[in-house]
């Protein structure tokens, strides 16, 4: 991967997003770190990436539920580094409840952050990538972009939407040397997954160990969690020259 490309990774102060930020920085990319907060910890995480990998970084706060802030994130990244070459849409939230008990505000928030934010960042990044002669878009979907589980109507709907968006963008931009692909991991042990275990315990009337074993890992052939580093490695590959002809699909 050519060095000193600029990569935006949304939702990148923890979990999968942070691992991807580190992995792309290790390849020489300047990194835009993003979250919805604006704390000393966020800046410390951003500075640590720069120090460890010898690249430039910037922390840009954006509430990914708000279209204007999604688009402003991309504009600020381009203003800071001069280009946007890689966009990784990773920001996401979760809520576990039955359809009949699912709070409307939770549905709206999950669709906004997990699906609509990707549309807005992609739309803002396209002109910049065209100007640069190409680019890479990676959407972090989920196994729930391919199949469904009970009690996750909003999350499953959003991730299925990400798959449709990925394919549409890939077809529209194929001749512009811009690829758009998705990553669909099974359960990854992140703060997002840890946070949903109590809700899964309540919804399924199970203890913690049973939820992990029978709900989360039951359908994973290895019976193990995916690691954030494994997801990050897939993202780096999709952003590489070797993946130039991989477009509109998922890993």
GROMACS .gro file of C-alpha atoms in nm, residues 8 15 22 34 55 57 64 69 72 101 106 134 151 159 164 173 231:
model
   17
    8UNK     CA    1  -1.084   0.797   0.797
   15UNK     CA    2  -1.275  -0.209   1.952
   22UNK     CA    3  -0.357   0.099   1.412
   34UNK     CA    4  -1.337   0.964   1.519
   55UNK     CA    5   0.237   0.888   1.098
   57UNK     CA    6  -0.314   1.169   1.303
   64UNK     CA    7  -2.266   0.990   1.335
   69UNK     CA    8  -2.167   1.606   1.109
   72UNK     CA    9  -1.834   1.762   0.793
  101UNK     CA   10  -4.088  -0.396   2.279
  106UNK     CA   11  -3.341   0.306   1.967
  134UNK     CA   12  -0.926   0.639  -0.688
  151UNK     CA   13  -3.413  -0.952   1.933
  159UNK     CA   14  -2.643  -0.434   0.844
  164UNK     CA   15  -2.705  -0.320  -0.033
  173UNK     CA   16  -1.782   0.385  -0.893
  231UNK     CA   17  -1.092  -0.787   1.121
   0.00000   0.00000   0.00000
